Every structure is written in structure tokens, then in C-alpha cells.
């Protein structure tokens, strides 16, 4: 019976997708019987995104990290519903379930009574009874779920479970203590399991779970659930936060970390971010840090534009760094940026390519003035004075440059943690050095 029902749900889902693509969805829905409509409304696999379904494999902890509105709560509620016997996609039925949120209010208002919570995902005929005062859900088949708060880890001392749903773990007040107490209580059944649904933050517990044996990880950006969000929400929010640390964390579901010994912190970069550079700017420099070799597996060519304002502050305007197959490719990008911004000078490091760098650029466009620079100190030593200018609040990012900022927040005395060349950062350092730390050309005032 279970196999037949699951197969029916899969067939319905495929039919819905095919008809929607062909513009025949309305006709299909009108052709369904009452029983099929009921199945369609309450069979979660018909509607679920891939990231909302339990991963395959012998995992003991499912870590679902997603952006705001990505459907994490719905996934958690449906997983519990299935395990309690109200769905058919989880396997063996659970008996005792722990529901843990940041606070008791979160358990009640989000996990249980919320629009995507446990009461909402059940059909009326199978809905469990909810006792707010006891923080307890009871199904007719005897399954019981209890609510707990991360503010009260000791409440988990004693109860035992075979299933747990932990929501927004990255926000838990006593995360380590609460999670540890839960582990001691997961001792019922043949295969105790737990689901963690959370917007990622680089807290120690999340990082520990990511590297823990038995953890299955799924990711989901907010845009994956766009159909179920208010019209205009994504456009409005993305236009404001796309590419910023907050946006990458809260919208893309990325785990964004700082390196302890890095010259830059993400917090400081966010604090100095502006929407746009002032106009006019006194001077604009395009800096190019060419790769040591060409080809598909070469390092990227760093191409960064920085402008100097009348206020004496520097503004990062663009990062056009690319991995180019041929020198002519990155030269074309740098020249296009130079013309697009009406820049004053193009600075190119020649340690790797010697005179080839300036020759390639001049060969593509003789009108572009090229200033060659040669590194006589290590990358970290060259970057330190630039980092000091950031610390003094004298450099701002006009917009978001995620890949450049990733390099900055990961650049320490030994370079990047990956061992790769910090190409974007090198180009930034050369541009800022030309504008603020080296001999300056006579500025000319004009707008962007």
C-alpha cells in the first residue's frame, strides 16, 4: 500500500510539472477525482523541493541550512508528521519526539502553531492534539512530541526520545549545553535520528556538526522557494542585500566565517560599505594582477577598480577579476573597465609577466596609459598598510564584492587558507597603494 501511494504521488508530481510546462495545469486539476485532490493536498512529496526531503543514506543527523523563507520549517514539520505516522516517506514510525527551539515561544509559534508548523501540515482528520501548557503534542496512534527551549537545557535531563527536530540551532542561547543534553536523551528505537533546520551562522556547534560522522547536509537559498513567497519580496530584499555577508547568510544559506588571523574582518567590511561612491571622484585607478600562466587551470587575473573621493576616502568600485584562457581575454576586460569608468591610470604588476603585461594592453588599446609596478616585498607586507587604511575607516566598498571579500577575510600571514594566490586582493592592494600610499598624479575632477 505504501509503495503504491508513493508511486501515485510521484506520478502526480510528474504530471503537474509536465502540464505546467505545457500550459495545461488548470485542465489537469479539473480532471482529478476527489480522492486524488485529497492526496495532492496532503502528500508532501508532491510539492516538496529536493532540499526539503530527507537525504538518502545511513545518516543520524540531517543538517538543513537555508536562507530565510527557504522552507526549512515546512520541511521539519513534514518530517515529524511522517515519522509520527501521518506521512509515508520517512520509514519506521517514531514514538517519542523532541521539539527544540530557541525559546518556548518559538516552539509554540513557529514549530507547532506557525503557518508551516506541525498543526498546519496535518489534515484535520489526522491532526495531533496540542496542549500549550504542557508543551505537548499527542497523536491518536500514541506518538507524543514535547517542546523544549535552548534557554533551559536541564529540562532535557530525564526524557528520552527516538526523534528530534531542532529549529534555528545557530541562534540557541545555550547551544552546546542543550544539544549535549539532547544527545543523552536520544536512546529509544532502533535508529534515533535528528533534524536541524537553521539559517547558518559560524557558531562552534554548527561547525562541529558539519564535520561530524553521520551528518547529512543540505543547502537551500531563499530563491528556491520563491513561488511560496510574497510577490516582490525577493526583488526588494535581493536588491538591498545581495552579495553582502548578511545576504549570503540570510538569503543564500551560506556559512560565512572569519579567519582569526586575517587582516580584514567581515564585520569591518560591512561597517564601511556604502551603496554608491560619491560623485565626482578625484581619481580612478584600475589595477591588474596577471596570472603567472595562462590556460584553463591558471590562477585568476585580478582586476579591481578603486576611486579617490574629494573627501579623501577611497571607494572600491568594481571587481572584474576573471580566470582567462589567454592574456588578450583579461586585457580586454581591464580595458573595458578603464573606458567604462573613465579611469585615469591602469596599474599592472609585472613580476609574473614582465613587459608582456603592458605590451598586451597597449597592443589591444594604445590609448590606455599603463603604469607598471614590481613587488619587492611579500604579499602580506604589501597588504598591511592597506588594511590599516580600512581600520581607519578610509576605504569603503561601493556595493558588494563577495569573492574579493572572501579573499580579504581569509588572508593571513601565510596567505589564503586554500593555498591559492589572492589575485583579487593583490589587485586591490595595488590600486589603493597607487591612490593613497604612493606618489600621486595630478588629479582631475569628473563624474563617473
XYZ file of C-alpha atoms in Angstrom:
448
model
C 0.000 0.000 0.000
C 2.819 2.417 0.932
C 4.685 1.705 -2.328
C 1.504 2.195 -4.356
C 0.739 5.513 -2.639
C 4.277 6.798 -3.046
C 4.253 5.815 -6.719
C 0.925 7.596 -7.176
C 2.342 10.742 -5.570
C 5.388 10.632 -7.844
C 3.168 10.215 -10.896
C 1.019 13.150 -9.828
C 4.072 15.335 -9.320
C 5.474 14.486 -12.734
C 2.110 15.125 -14.345
C 1.818 18.503 -12.617
C 5.261 19.581 -13.809
C 4.638 18.438 -17.381
C 1.230 20.118 -17.558
C 2.529 23.343 -16.031
C 5.285 23.474 -18.641
C 2.721 22.877 -21.391
C 0.246 25.438 -20.004
C -2.325 22.726 -19.204
C -2.196 22.749 -15.394
C -5.760 24.003 -14.950
C -7.121 21.264 -17.208
C -5.269 18.590 -15.254
C -6.584 19.791 -11.909
C -10.154 19.753 -13.215
C -9.700 16.142 -14.339
C -8.657 14.835 -10.917
C -11.034 12.864 -8.721
C -11.874 13.929 -5.172
C -9.570 11.237 -3.785
C -6.726 12.444 -5.985
C -7.291 16.031 -4.878
C -7.085 14.931 -1.230
C -3.858 13.083 -1.962
C -2.480 16.078 -3.786
C -3.206 18.407 -0.880
C -1.663 16.276 1.834
C 1.043 14.155 0.177
C 4.136 16.230 0.886
C 6.477 14.645 -1.695
C 4.223 16.012 -4.447
C 5.122 19.602 -3.536
C 8.435 19.337 -1.716
C 11.680 20.714 -3.124
C 14.578 18.279 -3.190
C 16.244 20.041 -0.254
C 13.100 19.540 1.838
C 13.128 15.759 1.542
C 15.222 13.533 3.855
C 18.617 12.699 2.325
C 19.421 9.182 1.304
C 21.929 7.140 3.238
C 22.561 5.978 6.796
C 22.705 9.404 8.443
C 21.859 10.065 12.072
C 21.730 13.868 11.827
C 20.233 15.839 8.942
C 21.543 19.431 8.869
C 19.309 21.573 6.655
C 20.877 25.022 6.250
C 18.871 27.526 4.257
C 18.044 31.165 3.735
C 15.058 32.954 5.168
C 11.843 31.635 3.664
C 13.570 28.664 2.002
C 11.024 26.247 3.507
C 13.056 24.932 6.447
C 10.163 24.968 8.923
C 7.835 23.201 6.496
C 10.496 20.549 5.894
C 10.889 19.990 9.631
C 7.161 19.812 10.292
C 6.574 17.382 7.418
C 9.468 15.196 8.547
C 7.981 14.946 12.043
C 4.495 14.398 10.627
C 5.742 11.496 8.502
C 7.661 9.950 11.403
C 4.614 10.246 13.652
C 2.599 8.179 11.186
C 0.827 10.894 9.231
C 3.059 10.600 6.154
C 4.623 7.775 4.210
C 8.086 8.921 3.183
C 10.184 8.558 6.338
C 10.141 4.863 7.203
C 9.726 3.464 10.719
C 7.341 5.384 12.953
C 8.688 7.337 15.918
C 7.232 7.095 19.397
C 8.706 9.979 21.419
C 9.778 13.194 19.697
C 11.669 16.249 20.994
C 10.893 19.673 19.515
C 13.582 22.192 20.462
C 13.579 25.892 19.600
C 15.414 28.992 20.713
C 12.653 29.715 23.248
C 9.405 28.060 24.297
C 7.593 30.803 22.401
C 9.419 29.810 19.220
C 8.431 26.177 19.685
C 4.796 27.146 20.024
C 4.519 29.994 17.496
C 6.786 28.610 14.782
C 7.238 24.857 15.098
C 3.730 23.957 16.263
C 1.222 26.754 15.576
C 3.062 28.554 12.764
C 1.789 28.788 9.188
C 4.221 26.000 8.227
C 4.166 24.294 11.626
C 3.008 20.889 12.729
C -0.681 21.693 13.128
C -0.869 23.343 9.718
C 0.709 20.465 7.771
C -1.681 17.840 9.093
C -5.098 17.211 7.554
C -7.862 17.791 10.098
C -8.556 14.083 10.410
C -5.004 13.307 11.499
C -4.101 16.463 13.394
C -2.482 15.883 16.808
C -3.863 17.433 19.991
C -1.802 20.360 21.262
C -1.570 21.256 24.925
C 0.274 24.626 25.201
C 0.520 24.495 28.977
C 2.197 21.073 28.879
C 4.088 21.900 25.662
C 2.952 18.567 24.347
C 1.542 17.159 21.080
C -0.329 13.835 21.085
C -1.357 11.804 18.052
C -4.216 9.287 18.110
C -1.724 6.474 17.488
C 0.064 7.222 20.771
C 3.020 9.190 19.416
C 3.996 12.115 21.661
C 6.108 15.201 20.956
C 7.411 17.506 23.704
C 8.615 21.081 23.342
C 11.890 22.330 24.841
C 13.805 25.614 24.902
C 17.516 26.257 24.425
C 17.210 28.588 27.425
C 16.554 25.589 29.673
C 18.974 22.730 28.858
C 18.250 20.994 32.160
C 14.675 20.290 31.054
C 16.140 17.686 28.676
C 17.682 15.797 31.582
C 15.436 12.765 32.041
C 13.135 12.493 28.995
C 14.103 10.058 26.235
C 13.342 10.112 22.514
C 13.837 8.354 19.213
C 13.476 11.510 17.111
C 14.273 15.210 17.488
C 13.679 18.353 15.466
C 15.966 21.283 16.390
C 14.974 24.617 14.826
C 17.295 27.628 14.326
C 20.090 25.985 16.286
C 22.535 28.738 15.304
C 20.505 31.150 17.476
C 20.239 28.943 20.559
C 21.234 30.690 23.775
C 22.888 27.662 25.401
C 23.564 25.760 22.197
C 26.275 23.363 23.321
C 24.612 22.510 26.627
C 21.155 21.991 25.087
C 22.430 19.912 22.197
C 24.545 17.742 24.507
C 21.592 17.061 26.805
C 19.533 16.062 23.785
C 22.149 13.515 22.696
C 21.887 11.719 26.030
C 18.112 11.522 25.561
C 18.151 10.102 22.025
C 18.216 6.500 23.195
C 14.925 4.944 22.032
C 14.184 2.827 18.975
C 16.464 1.088 16.532
C 17.750 4.219 14.812
C 17.415 7.539 16.680
C 17.590 10.478 14.280
C 17.556 14.238 14.495
C 16.934 17.104 12.098
C 18.490 20.548 12.495
C 16.845 23.330 10.456
C 18.708 26.609 10.675
C 19.936 29.715 8.956
C 23.699 29.175 9.164
C 25.972 31.170 11.412
C 29.632 30.349 12.092
C 28.993 29.227 15.663
C 31.199 26.419 17.039
C 28.363 23.896 17.269
C 27.365 24.261 13.607
C 30.994 23.855 12.519
C 31.327 20.793 14.722
C 28.199 19.173 13.281
C 29.395 19.769 9.735
C 32.467 17.642 10.374
C 30.739 15.008 12.472
C 30.398 11.444 11.109
C 26.794 10.590 10.317
C 25.804 14.138 9.353
C 23.973 14.668 6.054
C 23.931 18.294 4.875
C 21.526 20.025 2.505
C 21.535 23.689 1.471
C 18.759 25.913 0.197
C 18.745 29.578 -0.854
C 15.632 31.675 -0.326
C 15.040 31.866 -4.082
C 14.461 28.080 -4.187
C 11.093 28.709 -2.531
C 10.220 31.862 -4.481
C 6.798 30.557 -5.550
C 5.602 30.482 -1.924
C 6.876 33.960 -1.006
C 5.070 37.283 -1.269
C 5.274 38.927 -4.718
C 8.143 41.398 -4.866
C 9.799 40.091 -1.691
C 12.836 38.613 -3.402
C 13.310 41.557 -5.748
C 13.167 44.034 -2.870
C 15.377 42.088 -0.477
C 17.885 40.850 -3.032
C 18.432 44.334 -4.433
C 19.344 45.518 -0.948
C 21.367 42.608 0.457
C 22.653 40.502 -2.455
C 26.359 39.777 -2.103
C 26.701 41.202 1.405
C 27.622 38.982 4.312
C 24.083 39.311 5.694
C 22.563 38.469 2.334
C 24.780 35.469 1.743
C 23.933 34.159 5.197
C 20.236 35.018 5.412
C 19.274 34.611 1.723
C 21.748 32.107 0.281
C 22.112 29.970 3.395
C 25.915 30.128 3.288
C 28.097 29.593 6.332
C 30.270 32.710 6.311
C 33.348 32.591 8.533
C 36.174 34.912 9.538
C 39.727 33.677 9.838
C 41.114 34.649 13.264
C 44.474 35.880 11.945
C 43.106 37.573 8.816
C 44.000 41.194 8.082
C 40.337 42.045 7.486
C 37.138 41.105 9.302
C 33.773 40.807 7.604
C 32.212 42.952 10.310
C 34.552 45.833 9.472
C 33.913 45.456 5.745
C 30.168 45.605 6.343
C 30.536 48.641 8.579
C 32.366 50.527 5.820
C 30.051 49.544 2.971
C 28.180 52.267 1.065
C 25.542 51.986 -1.640
C 27.477 54.083 -4.151
C 30.612 56.180 -4.417
C 30.337 59.981 -4.222
C 30.382 61.974 -7.407
C 32.653 63.430 -8.593
C 35.764 61.398 -7.824
C 39.214 62.958 -7.960
C 40.948 59.965 -9.470
C 40.187 56.385 -10.563
C 42.708 53.570 -10.898
C 42.303 50.152 -12.478
C 44.789 47.623 -11.069
C 45.686 44.380 -12.821
C 47.441 41.435 -11.170
C 48.075 38.990 -14.036
C 48.392 35.222 -13.501
C 51.773 33.542 -13.742
C 50.498 31.347 -16.563
C 47.594 31.121 -18.961
C 45.156 28.312 -19.573
C 42.006 26.861 -18.029
C 43.723 25.818 -14.787
C 45.687 29.026 -14.197
C 45.064 31.451 -11.354
C 42.588 34.262 -11.917
C 43.700 37.632 -13.190
C 42.937 40.223 -10.506
C 41.185 43.286 -11.965
C 39.926 45.837 -9.434
C 38.878 49.493 -9.742
C 39.220 51.990 -6.879
C 38.391 55.700 -6.839
C 39.542 58.557 -4.600
C 36.847 60.978 -3.463
C 37.018 64.682 -2.694
C 36.629 63.640 0.951
C 39.998 61.871 0.841
C 38.305 58.471 1.166
C 38.840 55.603 -1.245
C 35.937 53.673 -2.786
C 36.176 50.206 -4.309
C 34.124 50.481 -7.489
C 34.402 47.143 -9.272
C 35.927 43.685 -9.188
C 36.178 42.208 -12.668
C 38.711 39.512 -11.823
C 38.472 36.508 -14.115
C 40.215 33.263 -14.919
C 41.155 33.863 -18.548
C 42.482 31.351 -21.053
C 44.577 33.925 -22.944
C 46.203 37.233 -21.903
C 44.096 39.005 -24.513
C 40.966 37.954 -22.590
C 41.861 39.624 -19.295
C 43.346 42.598 -21.150
C 40.002 43.178 -22.870
C 38.180 43.113 -19.519
C 40.622 45.588 -17.940
C 40.470 47.938 -20.929
C 36.663 47.800 -20.985
C 36.552 48.693 -17.300
C 39.041 51.537 -17.830
C 36.855 53.093 -20.529
C 33.612 52.381 -18.656
C 34.761 54.243 -15.552
C 36.732 56.925 -17.450
C 39.718 55.956 -15.316
C 42.987 57.866 -15.066
C 45.514 55.064 -14.936
C 45.865 51.329 -15.320
C 48.389 49.849 -12.882
C 49.804 46.431 -13.768
C 52.140 44.228 -11.738
C 54.953 42.907 -13.925
C 56.638 40.418 -11.583
C 54.963 37.498 -13.343
C 54.632 38.704 -16.924
C 57.370 41.295 -17.271
C 56.903 43.658 -20.187
C 54.341 41.266 -21.666
C 51.655 42.796 -19.465
C 51.981 46.346 -20.737
C 52.592 45.120 -24.282
C 49.344 43.125 -24.301
C 47.328 46.076 -23.029
C 48.943 48.610 -25.347
C 48.572 46.228 -28.254
C 44.835 45.985 -27.587
C 44.342 49.722 -26.996
C 47.264 52.180 -27.234
C 45.148 54.944 -25.662
C 45.208 53.257 -22.237
C 48.046 54.589 -20.049
C 49.784 51.720 -18.288
C 51.880 52.124 -15.156
C 53.926 49.056 -14.312
C 54.757 48.167 -10.728
C 57.032 45.491 -9.333
C 56.628 43.760 -5.978
C 59.718 43.937 -3.783
C 58.019 42.733 -0.583
C 55.793 39.786 0.281
C 52.038 39.919 -0.228
C 51.262 40.213 3.481
C 53.717 43.099 3.979
C 52.237 44.957 0.997
C 48.698 44.381 2.260
C 49.240 45.536 5.852
C 49.290 49.307 5.116
C 46.115 48.932 3.062
C 44.442 47.025 5.910
C 45.369 49.878 8.251
C 43.541 52.314 5.988
C 40.456 50.086 6.254
C 40.828 50.061 10.050
C 40.925 53.867 9.999
C 37.640 53.926 8.068
C 39.235 55.495 4.997
C 38.263 52.819 2.457
C 34.726 51.815 1.558
C 33.165 49.243 -0.728
C 30.590 50.843 -3.030
C 28.353 47.793 -3.221
C 29.157 44.152 -2.507
C 32.093 42.167 -3.866
C 31.635 38.676 -2.378
C 34.628 36.925 -3.944
C 37.022 39.775 -3.191
C 35.739 39.999 0.381
C 36.118 36.241 0.812
C 39.806 36.594 -0.001
C 40.199 39.557 2.342
C 38.573 37.758 5.284
C 40.727 34.672 4.646
C 44.106 36.364 4.104
C 46.590 35.864 6.926
C 50.375 35.805 7.354
C 50.562 32.510 5.464
C 48.293 33.662 2.665
C 44.895 32.142 1.879
C 43.885 29.014 3.747
C 43.389 27.268 0.388
C 46.989 27.953 -0.616
C 45.860 29.674 -3.804
C 47.039 33.080 -4.960
C 44.971 36.055 -3.620
C 44.605 37.583 -7.087
C 41.678 39.892 -6.342
C 43.283 41.086 -3.127
C 46.599 41.753 -4.878
C 44.867 43.947 -7.432
C 43.045 45.827 -4.660
C 46.315 46.436 -2.823
C 47.993 47.830 -5.949
C 45.056 50.147 -6.667
C 44.869 51.530 -3.125
C 48.656 51.877 -2.944
C 48.635 53.937 -6.142
C 45.843 56.182 -4.880
C 46.720 56.641 -1.222
C 50.186 55.334 -0.397
C 52.401 56.092 -3.369
C 53.330 59.139 -5.470
C 50.113 60.607 -6.854
C 49.493 62.047 -10.270
C 47.816 65.415 -10.609
C 44.121 64.670 -10.065
C 41.395 65.655 -12.483
C 37.818 66.084 -11.260
C 34.999 64.449 -13.139
C 31.964 62.308 -12.525
C 31.566 58.615 -13.084
